[in-house]
PDB file of C-alpha atoms in Angstrom:
ATOM      1  CA  UNK A   1     104.634  70.306 109.184  1.00 44.00           C
ATOM      2  CA  UNK A   2     105.475  68.225 106.255  1.00 42.00           C
ATOM      3  CA  UNK A   3     109.348  67.627 105.892  1.00 42.00           C
ATOM      4  CA  UNK A   4     110.808  69.625 103.014  1.00 42.00           C
ATOM      5  CA  UNK A   5     112.050  67.799  99.731  1.00 44.00           C
ATOM      6  CA  UNK A   6     115.723  66.895  99.802  1.00 42.00           C
ATOM      7  CA  UNK A   7     117.932  69.963  98.915  1.00 44.00           C
ATOM      8  CA  UNK A   8     114.724  72.534  99.191  1.00 42.00           C
ATOM      9  CA  UNK A   9     114.751  75.061 101.993  1.00 43.00           C
ATOM     10  CA  UNK A  10     112.961  74.155 104.946  1.00 41.00           C
ATOM     11  CA  UNK A  11     109.206  75.445 105.114  1.00 37.00           C
ATOM     12  CA  UNK A  12     108.534  77.839 107.722  1.00 40.00           C
ATOM     13  CA  UNK A  13     105.366  78.883 109.241  1.00 36.00           C
ATOM     14  CA  UNK A  14     104.606  82.707 109.298  1.00 38.00           C
ATOM     15  CA  UNK A  15     104.466  83.831 112.799  1.00 37.00           C
ATOM     16  CA  UNK A  16     103.334  87.259 114.081  1.00 43.00           C
ATOM     17  CA  UNK A  17     106.200  89.980 114.203  1.00 47.00           C
ATOM     18  CA  UNK A  18     107.072  91.281 117.380  1.00 43.00           C
ATOM     19  CA  UNK A  19     106.812  95.017 118.106  1.00 41.00           C
ATOM     20  CA  UNK A  20     110.517  95.704 117.567  1.00 43.00           C
ATOM     21  CA  UNK A  21     110.161  94.438 113.845  1.00 43.00           C
ATOM     22  CA  UNK A  22     107.477  97.075 113.229  1.00 43.00           C
ATOM     23  CA  UNK A  23     109.577  99.809 114.845  1.00 47.00           C
ATOM     24  CA  UNK A  24     111.485  99.564 111.712  1.00 45.00           C
ATOM     25  CA  UNK A  25     108.752 100.582 109.667  1.00 52.00           C
ATOM     26  CA  UNK A  26     108.035 103.514 111.947  1.00 55.00           C
ATOM     27  CA  UNK A  27     105.489 102.062 114.295  1.00 71.00           C
ATOM     28  CA  UNK A  28     106.310 102.291 117.868  1.00 90.00           C
ATOM     29  CA  UNK A  29     106.092  99.216 120.381  1.00 90.00           C
ATOM     30  CA  UNK A  30     103.210 100.883 121.913  1.00 90.00           C
ATOM     31  CA  UNK A  31     101.345 101.460 118.719  1.00 93.00           C
ATOM     32  CA  UNK A  32     101.993  97.937 117.622  1.00 92.00           C
ATOM     33  CA  UNK A  33     100.600  96.542 120.831  1.00 94.00           C
ATOM     34  CA  UNK A  34      97.601  98.950 120.824  1.00 94.00           C
ATOM     35  CA  UNK A  35      96.775  97.936 117.069  1.00 93.00           C
ATOM     36  CA  UNK A  36      97.033  94.224 117.654  1.00 93.00           C
ATOM     37  CA  UNK A  37      95.003  94.125 120.848  1.00 94.00           C
ATOM     38  CA  UNK A  38      92.439  96.536 119.614  1.00 93.00           C
ATOM     39  CA  UNK A  39      91.822  94.215 116.489  1.00 92.00           C
ATOM     40  CA  UNK A  40      91.628  91.149 118.815  1.00 94.00           C
ATOM     41  CA  UNK A  41      89.133  93.102 121.143  1.00 94.00           C
ATOM     42  CA  UNK A  42      86.737  94.341 118.423  1.00 91.00           C
ATOM     43  CA  UNK A  43      87.011  91.136 116.660  1.00 89.00           C
ATOM     44  CA  UNK A  44      85.841  89.271 120.037  1.00 90.00           C
ATOM     45  CA  UNK A  45      89.169  87.183 119.826  1.00 92.00           C
ATOM     46  CA  UNK A  46      89.375  88.517 123.409  1.00 94.00           C
ATOM     47  CA  UNK A  47      86.208  88.135 125.193  1.00 93.00           C
ATOM     48  CA  UNK A  48      84.422  91.123 127.267  1.00 94.00           C
ATOM     49  CA  UNK A  49      85.470  90.542 130.943  1.00 93.00           C
ATOM     50  CA  UNK A  50      88.810  88.795 129.773  1.00 95.00           C
ATOM     51  CA  UNK A  51      91.828  89.504 132.125  1.00 96.00           C
ATOM     52  CA  UNK A  52      94.763  91.129 130.171  1.00 95.00           C
ATOM     53  CA  UNK A  53      98.126  90.674 131.771  1.00 93.00           C
ATOM     54  CA  UNK A  54     100.845  93.458 131.055  1.00 91.00           C
ATOM     55  CA  UNK A  55     103.568  91.131 131.718  1.00 93.00           C
ATOM     56  CA  UNK A  56     102.361  88.374 129.458  1.00 94.00           C
ATOM     57  CA  UNK A  57     101.699  90.810 126.511  1.00 93.00           C
ATOM     58  CA  UNK A  58     105.303  92.335 127.117  1.00 93.00           C
ATOM     59  CA  UNK A  59     106.980  88.740 126.935  1.00 93.00           C
ATOM     60  CA  UNK A  60     105.038  88.019 123.864  1.00 92.00           C
ATOM     61  CA  UNK A  61     106.129  91.164 122.120  1.00 90.00           C
ATOM     62  CA  UNK A  62     109.577  91.112 123.533  1.00 92.00           C
ATOM     63  CA  UNK A  63     109.355  94.519 125.064  1.00 92.00           C
ATOM     64  CA  UNK A  64     109.131  96.240 128.286  1.00 92.00           C
ATOM     65  CA  UNK A  65     105.984  96.690 130.044  1.00 91.00           C
ATOM     66  CA  UNK A  66     105.973 100.729 129.670  1.00 92.00           C
ATOM     67  CA  UNK A  67     104.868 100.523 125.825  1.00 93.00           C
ATOM     68  CA  UNK A  68     102.090  98.007 126.853  1.00 94.00           C
ATOM     69  CA  UNK A  69     100.916 100.189 129.612  1.00 92.00           C
ATOM     70  CA  UNK A  70     100.663 103.157 127.001  1.00 94.00           C
ATOM     71  CA  UNK A  71      98.645 100.837 124.811  1.00 94.00           C
ATOM     72  CA  UNK A  72      96.306  99.950 127.758  1.00 94.00           C
ATOM     73  CA  UNK A  73      95.742 103.568 128.404  1.00 93.00           C
ATOM     74  CA  UNK A  74      94.988 104.304 125.088  1.00 94.00           C
ATOM     75  CA  UNK A  75      92.609 101.546 124.852  1.00 95.00           C
ATOM     76  CA  UNK A  76      90.718 102.537 128.123  1.00 94.00           C
ATOM     77  CA  UNK A  77      90.228 105.939 126.488  1.00 92.00           C
ATOM     78  CA  UNK A  78      88.352 104.293 123.834  1.00 91.00           C
ATOM     79  CA  UNK A  79      86.549 102.286 126.393  1.00 92.00           C
ATOM     80  CA  UNK A  80      87.787  99.053 125.189  1.00 95.00           C
ATOM     81  CA  UNK A  81      89.848  98.074 128.322  1.00 95.00           C
ATOM     82  CA  UNK A  82      88.976  98.572 131.826  1.00 93.00           C
ATOM     83  CA  UNK A  83      91.801  99.194 134.335  1.00 88.00           C
ATOM     84  CA  UNK A  84      91.067  98.557 138.143  1.00 88.00           C
ATOM     85  CA  UNK A  85      93.980  99.407 140.312  1.00 84.00           C
ATOM     86  CA  UNK A  86      93.337  96.687 143.050  1.00 83.00           C
ATOM     87  CA  UNK A  87      92.104  93.941 140.567  1.00 87.00           C
ATOM     88  CA  UNK A  88      93.889  94.265 137.147  1.00 91.00           C
ATOM     89  CA  UNK A  89      93.116  95.120 133.621  1.00 93.00           C
ATOM     90  CA  UNK A  90      90.226  93.586 131.702  1.00 96.00           C
ATOM     91  CA  UNK A  91      88.499  93.593 128.234  1.00 96.00           C
ATOM     92  CA  UNK A  92      85.708  96.005 128.551  1.00 95.00           C
ATOM     93  CA  UNK A  93      82.299  94.957 128.296  1.00 94.00           C
ATOM     94  CA  UNK A  94      80.124  96.330 125.629  1.00 92.00           C
ATOM     95  CA  UNK A  95      78.337  99.430 126.967  1.00 91.00           C
ATOM     96  CA  UNK A  96      74.456  99.190 126.207  1.00 87.00           C
ATOM     97  CA  UNK A  97      73.869 102.817 126.375  1.00 84.00           C
ATOM     98  CA  UNK A  98      76.439 103.524 123.545  1.00 88.00           C
ATOM     99  CA  UNK A  99      74.897 101.259 120.948  1.00 89.00           C
ATOM    100  CA  UNK A 100      71.605 102.873 119.924  1.00 88.00           C
ATOM    101  CA  UNK A 101      73.261 106.507 119.857  1.00 90.00           C
ATOM    102  CA  UNK A 102      76.132 105.106 117.855  1.00 92.00           C
ATOM    103  CA  UNK A 103      73.819 103.330 115.378  1.00 91.00           C
ATOM    104  CA  UNK A 104      72.148 106.678 114.880  1.00 92.00           C
ATOM    105  CA  UNK A 105      75.022 108.726 114.506  1.00 94.00           C
ATOM    106  CA  UNK A 106      76.568 106.229 112.022  1.00 94.00           C
ATOM    107  CA  UNK A 107      73.147 105.984 110.032  1.00 94.00           C
ATOM    108  CA  UNK A 108      73.090 109.925 109.636  1.00 95.00           C
ATOM    109  CA  UNK A 109      76.693 110.063 108.439  1.00 96.00           C
ATOM    110  CA  UNK A 110      75.981 107.075 105.947  1.00 96.00           C
ATOM    111  CA  UNK A 111      72.829 108.382 104.738  1.00 97.00           C
ATOM    112  CA  UNK A 112      74.774 111.832 103.794  1.00 96.00           C
ATOM    113  CA  UNK A 113      77.254 109.314 101.854  1.00 97.00           C
ATOM    114  CA  UNK A 114      74.778 107.333  99.829  1.00 98.00           C
ATOM    115  CA  UNK A 115      72.767 110.344  98.767  1.00 98.00           C
ATOM    116  CA  UNK A 116      76.119 112.141  97.447  1.00 97.00           C
ATOM    117  CA  UNK A 117      76.998 108.571  95.785  1.00 98.00           C
ATOM    118  CA  UNK A 118      73.658 108.374  94.186  1.00 98.00           C
ATOM    119  CA  UNK A 119      74.327 111.907  92.593  1.00 97.00           C
ATOM    120  CA  UNK A 120      77.884 111.526  91.448  1.00 97.00           C
ATOM    121  CA  UNK A 121      79.122 107.866  91.247  1.00 97.00           C
ATOM    122  CA  UNK A 122      80.808 106.751  88.273  1.00 97.00           C
ATOM    123  CA  UNK A 123      80.147 103.424  86.612  1.00 97.00           C
ATOM    124  CA  UNK A 124      83.356 102.363  87.466  1.00 97.00           C
ATOM    125  CA  UNK A 125      82.827 103.165  91.298  1.00 97.00           C
ATOM    126  CA  UNK A 126      79.481 101.398  91.071  1.00 98.00           C
ATOM    127  CA  UNK A 127      81.124  98.261  89.396  1.00 98.00           C
ATOM    128  CA  UNK A 128      83.564  98.065  92.416  1.00 98.00           C
ATOM    129  CA  UNK A 129      80.899  98.085  94.936  1.00 98.00           C
ATOM    130  CA  UNK A 130      78.946  95.417  93.050  1.00 98.00           C
ATOM    131  CA  UNK A 131      82.303  93.434  92.954  1.00 98.00           C
ATOM    132  CA  UNK A 132      82.629  93.858  96.714  1.00 98.00           C
ATOM    133  CA  UNK A 133      78.912  92.289  96.953  1.00 98.00           C
ATOM    134  CA  UNK A 134      80.056  89.402  94.906  1.00 97.00           C
ATOM    135  CA  UNK A 135      82.994  88.591  97.277  1.00 97.00           C
ATOM    136  CA  UNK A 136      80.585  88.855 100.006  1.00 97.00           C
ATOM    137  CA  UNK A 137      78.268  86.433  98.627  1.00 97.00           C
ATOM    138  CA  UNK A 138      81.184  84.091  98.250  1.00 97.00           C
ATOM    139  CA  UNK A 139      82.434  84.280 101.754  1.00 96.00           C
ATOM    140  CA  UNK A 140      78.863  84.190 103.150  1.00 96.00           C
ATOM    141  CA  UNK A 141      78.278  80.739 101.219  1.00 96.00           C
ATOM    142  CA  UNK A 142      81.530  79.569 102.806  1.00 95.00           C
ATOM    143  CA  UNK A 143      80.506  80.669 106.216  1.00 92.00           C
ATOM    144  CA  UNK A 144      83.573  82.639 106.530  1.00 94.00           C
ATOM    145  CA  UNK A 145      82.781  85.395 109.260  1.00 90.00           C
ATOM    146  CA  UNK A 146      86.087  86.853 109.250  1.00 90.00           C
ATOM    147  CA  UNK A 147      85.940  87.297 105.599  1.00 94.00           C
ATOM    148  CA  UNK A 148      82.532  88.665 105.830  1.00 94.00           C
ATOM    149  CA  UNK A 149      83.569  91.384 108.264  1.00 91.00           C
ATOM    150  CA  UNK A 150      86.621  92.372 106.013  1.00 93.00           C
ATOM    151  CA  UNK A 151      84.369  92.714 102.877  1.00 96.00           C
ATOM    152  CA  UNK A 152      81.645  94.543 104.845  1.00 95.00           C
ATOM    153  CA  UNK A 153      84.297  97.005 105.982  1.00 95.00           C
ATOM    154  CA  UNK A 154      85.373  97.428 102.207  1.00 97.00           C
ATOM    155  CA  UNK A 155      81.839  97.919 101.140  1.00 97.00           C
ATOM    156  CA  UNK A 156      80.984 100.836 103.600  1.00 96.00           C
ATOM    157  CA  UNK A 157      84.406 102.421 102.907  1.00 96.00           C
ATOM    158  CA  UNK A 158      83.562 102.066  99.035  1.00 97.00           C
ATOM    159  CA  UNK A 159      80.333 104.113  99.592  1.00 97.00           C
ATOM    160  CA  UNK A 160      82.320 106.901 101.200  1.00 97.00           C
ATOM    161  CA  UNK A 161      84.688 106.841  98.149  1.00 96.00           C
ATOM    162  CA  UNK A 162      81.885 106.625  95.810  1.00 97.00           C
ATOM    163  CA  UNK A 163      80.261 109.777  97.312  1.00 97.00           C
ATOM    164  CA  UNK A 164      83.743 111.716  97.094  1.00 96.00           C
ATOM    165  CA  UNK A 165      83.666 111.965 100.895  1.00 95.00           C
ATOM    166  CA  UNK A 166      86.262 109.490 102.257  1.00 92.00           C
ATOM    167  CA  UNK A 167      86.622 111.579 105.560  1.00 94.00           C
ATOM    168  CA  UNK A 168      83.014 110.575 106.291  1.00 95.00           C
ATOM    169  CA  UNK A 169      84.515 106.677 106.582  1.00 94.00           C
ATOM    170  CA  UNK A 170      87.155 108.085 108.974  1.00 93.00           C
ATOM    171  CA  UNK A 171      84.561 109.754 111.327  1.00 93.00           C
ATOM    172  CA  UNK A 172      82.217 106.604 110.996  1.00 94.00           C
ATOM    173  CA  UNK A 173      85.213 104.239 112.122  1.00 91.00           C
ATOM    174  CA  UNK A 174      85.630 106.349 115.400  1.00 89.00           C
ATOM    175  CA  UNK A 175      81.876 106.072 115.956  1.00 91.00           C
ATOM    176  CA  UNK A 176      81.326 102.473 115.340  1.00 91.00           C
ATOM    177  CA  UNK A 177      84.022 100.715 117.518  1.00 90.00           C
ATOM    178  CA  UNK A 178      81.439  99.229 120.024  1.00 91.00           C
ATOM    179  CA  UNK A 179      78.808  98.698 117.187  1.00 90.00           C
ATOM    180  CA  UNK A 180      81.662  96.291 115.522  1.00 89.00           C
ATOM    181  CA  UNK A 181      81.854  94.224 118.644  1.00 90.00           C
ATOM    182  CA  UNK A 182      78.155  93.774 119.090  1.00 88.00           C
ATOM    183  CA  UNK A 183      77.651  93.124 115.309  1.00 84.00           C
ATOM    184  CA  UNK A 184      80.260  90.018 115.458  1.00 85.00           C
ATOM    185  CA  UNK A 185      77.725  88.610 117.966  1.00 81.00           C
ATOM    186  CA  UNK A 186      74.882  88.786 115.326  1.00 79.00           C
ATOM    187  CA  UNK A 187      76.698  87.068 112.349  1.00 76.00           C
ATOM    188  CA  UNK A 188      76.189  83.584 113.724  1.00 78.00           C
ATOM    189  CA  UNK A 189      72.427  84.314 113.750  1.00 80.00           C
ATOM    190  CA  UNK A 190      70.992  81.882 110.763  1.00 84.00           C
ATOM    191  CA  UNK A 191      70.351  83.949 107.510  1.00 89.00           C
ATOM    192  CA  UNK A 192      71.926  87.167 109.171  1.00 87.00           C
ATOM    193  CA  UNK A 193      74.850  87.432 106.670  1.00 92.00           C
ATOM    194  CA  UNK A 194      72.577  86.665 103.651  1.00 95.00           C
ATOM    195  CA  UNK A 195      70.166  89.282 104.733  1.00 94.00           C
ATOM    196  CA  UNK A 196      72.982  91.820 105.021  1.00 94.00           C
ATOM    197  CA  UNK A 197      74.236  91.106 101.401  1.00 97.00           C
ATOM    198  CA  UNK A 198      71.007  91.539 100.060  1.00 97.00           C
ATOM    199  CA  UNK A 199      70.474  94.860 101.985  1.00 96.00           C
ATOM    200  CA  UNK A 200      73.898  95.970 100.327  1.00 97.00           C
ATOM    201  CA  UNK A 201      72.725  95.059  97.049  1.00 98.00           C
ATOM    202  CA  UNK A 202      69.603  97.235  97.632  1.00 98.00           C
ATOM    203  CA  UNK A 203      71.785 100.239  98.389  1.00 98.00           C
ATOM    204  CA  UNK A 204      73.901  99.782  95.218  1.00 98.00           C
ATOM    205  CA  UNK A 205      70.829  99.411  93.238  1.00 98.00           C
ATOM    206  CA  UNK A 206      69.658 102.633  94.374  1.00 98.00           C
ATOM    207  CA  UNK A 207      72.879 104.497  93.769  1.00 98.00           C
ATOM    208  CA  UNK A 208      73.149 102.749  90.283  1.00 98.00           C
ATOM    209  CA  UNK A 209      69.844 104.266  89.495  1.00 98.00           C
ATOM    210  CA  UNK A 210      70.975 107.695  90.851  1.00 98.00           C
ATOM    211  CA  UNK A 211      68.178 107.883  93.302  1.00 98.00           C
ATOM    212  CA  UNK A 212      69.258 109.581  96.536  1.00 98.00           C
ATOM    213  CA  UNK A 213      66.061 108.909  98.392  1.00 98.00           C
ATOM    214  CA  UNK A 214      65.966 105.329  97.606  1.00 98.00           C
ATOM    215  CA  UNK A 215      69.577 104.967  98.688  1.00 98.00           C
ATOM    216  CA  UNK A 216      68.996 106.751 101.823  1.00 97.00           C
ATOM    217  CA  UNK A 217      66.029 104.556 102.649  1.00 97.00           C
ATOM    218  CA  UNK A 218      68.068 101.439 101.908  1.00 97.00           C
ATOM    219  CA  UNK A 219      71.015 102.313 103.967  1.00 96.00           C
ATOM    220  CA  UNK A 220      68.736 103.493 106.989  1.00 94.00           C
ATOM    221  CA  UNK A 221      66.887 100.146 106.700  1.00 93.00           C
ATOM    222  CA  UNK A 222      70.218  98.263 106.751  1.00 93.00           C
ATOM    223  CA  UNK A 223      71.600  99.969 109.619  1.00 90.00           C
ATOM    224  CA  UNK A 224      68.151  99.987 111.458  1.00 85.00           C
ATOM    225  CA  UNK A 225      68.176  96.254 111.432  1.00 78.00           C
ATOM    226  CA  UNK A 226      71.330  96.479 113.961  1.00 78.00           C
ATOM    227  CA  UNK A 227      69.226  98.179 116.812  1.00 76.00           C
ATOM    228  CA  UNK A 228      66.585  95.317 116.568  1.00 71.00           C
ATOM    229  CA  UNK A 229      68.727  92.611 117.761  1.00 66.00           C
ATOM    230  CA  UNK A 230      70.526  94.444 120.698  1.00 73.00           C
ATOM    231  CA  UNK A 231      68.004  92.769 123.178  1.00 68.00           C
ATOM    232  CA  UNK A 232      68.694  89.225 121.461  1.00 65.00           C
ATOM    233  CA  UNK A 233      72.351  89.506 121.923  1.00 67.00           C
ATOM    234  CA  UNK A 234      72.209  90.774 125.359  1.00 69.00           C
ATOM    235  CA  UNK A 235      70.220  87.947 126.395  1.00 65.00           C
ATOM    236  CA  UNK A 236      72.520  85.638 124.636  1.00 70.00           C
ATOM    237  CA  UNK A 237      75.592  86.869 126.388  1.00 78.00           C
ATOM    238  CA  UNK A 238      74.615  88.879 129.433  1.00 82.00           C
ATOM    239  CA  UNK A 239      77.846  89.079 130.953  1.00 86.00           C
ATOM    240  CA  UNK A 240      79.449  90.660 127.895  1.00 89.00           C
ATOM    241  CA  UNK A 241      77.365  93.801 128.183  1.00 89.00           C
ATOM    242  CA  UNK A 242      77.229  96.555 130.844  1.00 87.00           C
ATOM    243  CA  UNK A 243      74.441  98.892 131.672  1.00 78.00           C
ATOM    244  CA  UNK A 244      74.515 102.592 132.933  1.00 59.00           C
ATOM    245  CA  UNK A 245      75.154 101.685 136.281  1.00 51.00           C
ATOM    246  CA  UNK A 246      78.179  99.832 135.411  1.00 53.00           C
ATOM    247  CA  UNK A 247      76.952  96.360 136.183  1.00 51.00           C
ATOM    248  CA  UNK A 248      75.816  93.647 133.720  1.00 49.00           C
ATOM    249  CA  UNK A 249      72.342  94.100 132.573  1.00 45.00           C
ATOM    250  CA  UNK A 250      69.532  92.230 134.320  1.00 46.00           C
ATOM    251  CA  UNK A 251      68.090  89.208 132.488  1.00 44.00           C
TER     252      UNK A 251
END
C-alpha cells in the first residue's frame, strides 16, 4: 500500500464487514454467514468437498458458533453443505441427478417469460436488455468471468421484468442453485462466453420483433446447451460431482 501524502488521511483498504456490523442494518449474524457462504459456494470460491470449520467461521465473523451452525443447517437444506456428525461439515458436491430436471424446469419458466416479453415489452425494456448484452460483451472481451456471471444474472432477471412477471425470476433463482455451480465450470471453455452472448442477442432480437415463438425457441436453445456440457464437466472435475448413490460418478 502506498504511503499517503503528507497531511492527508491514511488510505484504507475495504475489508469485509463482520456479521455484527450487518446486524445494525437488520441482518442477523446467521443470515450474514449464510449469505456470504452461499455466494462463495455457488461461485465455486469454496470447492465441492472442501471442509468447513464452524470455529474458524465464527472467529472470522466475530460471533459465536450458534449462528454459524444455523447458517450451516440452512445451507444443508439447500444441498449446498453436507454435515457428517463423525467427520465434519463439507461443501456439498454437485448432484448430477438434479441438473437435467433443474434445467428443464428453468427452461419452461423462462420460455413463459420470453413469450410474454415478446408480446408486451416496451422499447425502453428492450433497450435495457440490449444494454446488458453490450456490457456482457465488454466483460467477455476482458475475460472477466465474475463480471460475466453478474451480467448474465441481470439479463435473465431483465427478461422476467420485460414480461411483467418478476415473480418468475424468484422461482428460477430457487431452481437454479445447482445449475449455477455447474455453469461456473463451463465458462473457461474456449468460446463459451462468446456463444452465450450471441444466444442472448438472439432472444432479444425475437422479443424486439414481437415474435413469441422465436423467442421461446431462442431461450430453449440457449438453456438446452447447458445440458450438453454436463458430461464434459463431470469428466473434468469428477470429484466435484455426486451420483444418485452418494458417491462420485464413475469416470
